[in-house]
PDB file of C-alpha atoms in Angstrom:
ATOM      1  CA  MET R  30      32.252  49.412 -24.614  1.00 85.00           C
ATOM      2  CA  THR R  31      29.044  51.251 -25.265  1.00 92.00           C
ATOM      3  CA  ALA R  32      25.678  49.839 -24.248  1.00 92.00           C
ATOM      4  CA  ALA R  33      24.924  48.990 -27.885  1.00 93.00           C
ATOM      5  CA  GLN R  34      28.223  47.125 -28.262  1.00 92.00           C
ATOM      6  CA  ILE R  35      27.547  45.150 -25.081  1.00 90.00           C
ATOM      7  CA  ARG R  36      24.076  44.196 -26.345  1.00 90.00           C
ATOM      8  CA  ARG R  37      25.490  43.000 -29.676  1.00 91.00           C
ATOM      9  CA  TYR R  38      28.205  41.023 -27.895  1.00 89.00           C
ATOM     10  CA  ALA R  39      25.654  39.431 -25.547  1.00 88.00           C
ATOM     11  CA  GLU R  40      23.390  38.460 -28.461  1.00 90.00           C
ATOM     12  CA  ARG R  41      26.113  36.203 -29.870  1.00 88.00           C
ATOM     13  CA  TRP R  42      26.062  34.165 -26.644  1.00 85.00           C
ATOM     14  CA  LYS R  43      22.276  33.966 -26.332  1.00 86.00           C
ATOM     15  CA  PRO R  44      21.945  30.397 -27.685  1.00 85.00           C
ATOM     16  CA  TRP R  45      24.635  29.133 -25.299  1.00 88.00           C
ATOM     17  CA  ARG R  46      23.335  30.660 -22.065  1.00 86.00           C
ATOM     18  CA  SER R  47      20.839  27.855 -21.455  1.00 88.00           C
ATOM     19  CA  TYR R  48      23.571  25.240 -21.869  1.00 89.00           C
ATOM     20  CA  ALA R  49      25.724  27.094 -19.354  1.00 86.00           C
ATOM     21  CA  LEU R  50      22.844  27.174 -16.883  1.00 86.00           C
ATOM     22  CA  LEU R  51      22.216  23.445 -17.278  1.00 89.00           C
ATOM     23  CA  HIS R  52      25.913  22.782 -16.704  1.00 88.00           C
ATOM     24  CA  ILE R  53      25.800  24.772 -13.467  1.00 85.00           C
ATOM     25  CA  TRP R  54      22.620  23.027 -12.281  1.00 85.00           C
ATOM     26  CA  TYR R  55      24.039  19.565 -12.887  1.00 87.00           C
ATOM     27  CA  THR R  56      27.496  20.213 -11.441  1.00 87.00           C
ATOM     28  CA  HIS R  57      27.698  18.187  -8.233  1.00 83.00           C
ATOM     29  CA  GLY R  58      28.201  20.330  -5.152  1.00 82.00           C
ATOM     30  CA  TRP R  59      27.831  23.698  -6.872  1.00 77.00           C
ATOM     31  CA  GLN R  60      26.473  26.481  -4.710  1.00 76.00           C
ATOM     32  CA  PRO R  61      26.226  30.159  -5.540  1.00 72.00           C
ATOM     33  CA  SER R  62      28.505  32.474  -3.629  1.00 72.00           C
ATOM     34  CA  MET R  63      26.585  34.653  -1.246  1.00 70.00           C
ATOM     35  CA  ASP R  64      27.329  38.321  -0.822  1.00 68.00           C
ATOM     36  CA  SER R  65      26.598  38.959   2.855  1.00 64.00           C
ATOM     37  CA  GLU R  66      25.860  42.645   2.242  1.00 62.00           C
ATOM     38  CA  ILE R  67      23.205  41.848  -0.367  1.00 61.00           C
ATOM     39  CA  ALA R  68      21.762  38.972   1.671  1.00 58.00           C
ATOM     40  CA  GLY R  69      21.617  41.085   4.837  1.00 64.00           C
ATOM     41  CA  ILE R  70      23.805  38.668   6.808  1.00 63.00           C
ATOM     42  CA  GLN R  71      26.028  40.136   9.475  1.00 60.00           C
TER      43      GLN R  71
END
């Protein structure tokens, strides 16, 4: 996919992204996975 195609595809989901975020926030016990390399954890 080209960058323009990705942008157009992402635009279709724009209204739903906030609902997805709320679902994640209110899911009991959810924690983000942590990439140790990015977090600087050895």
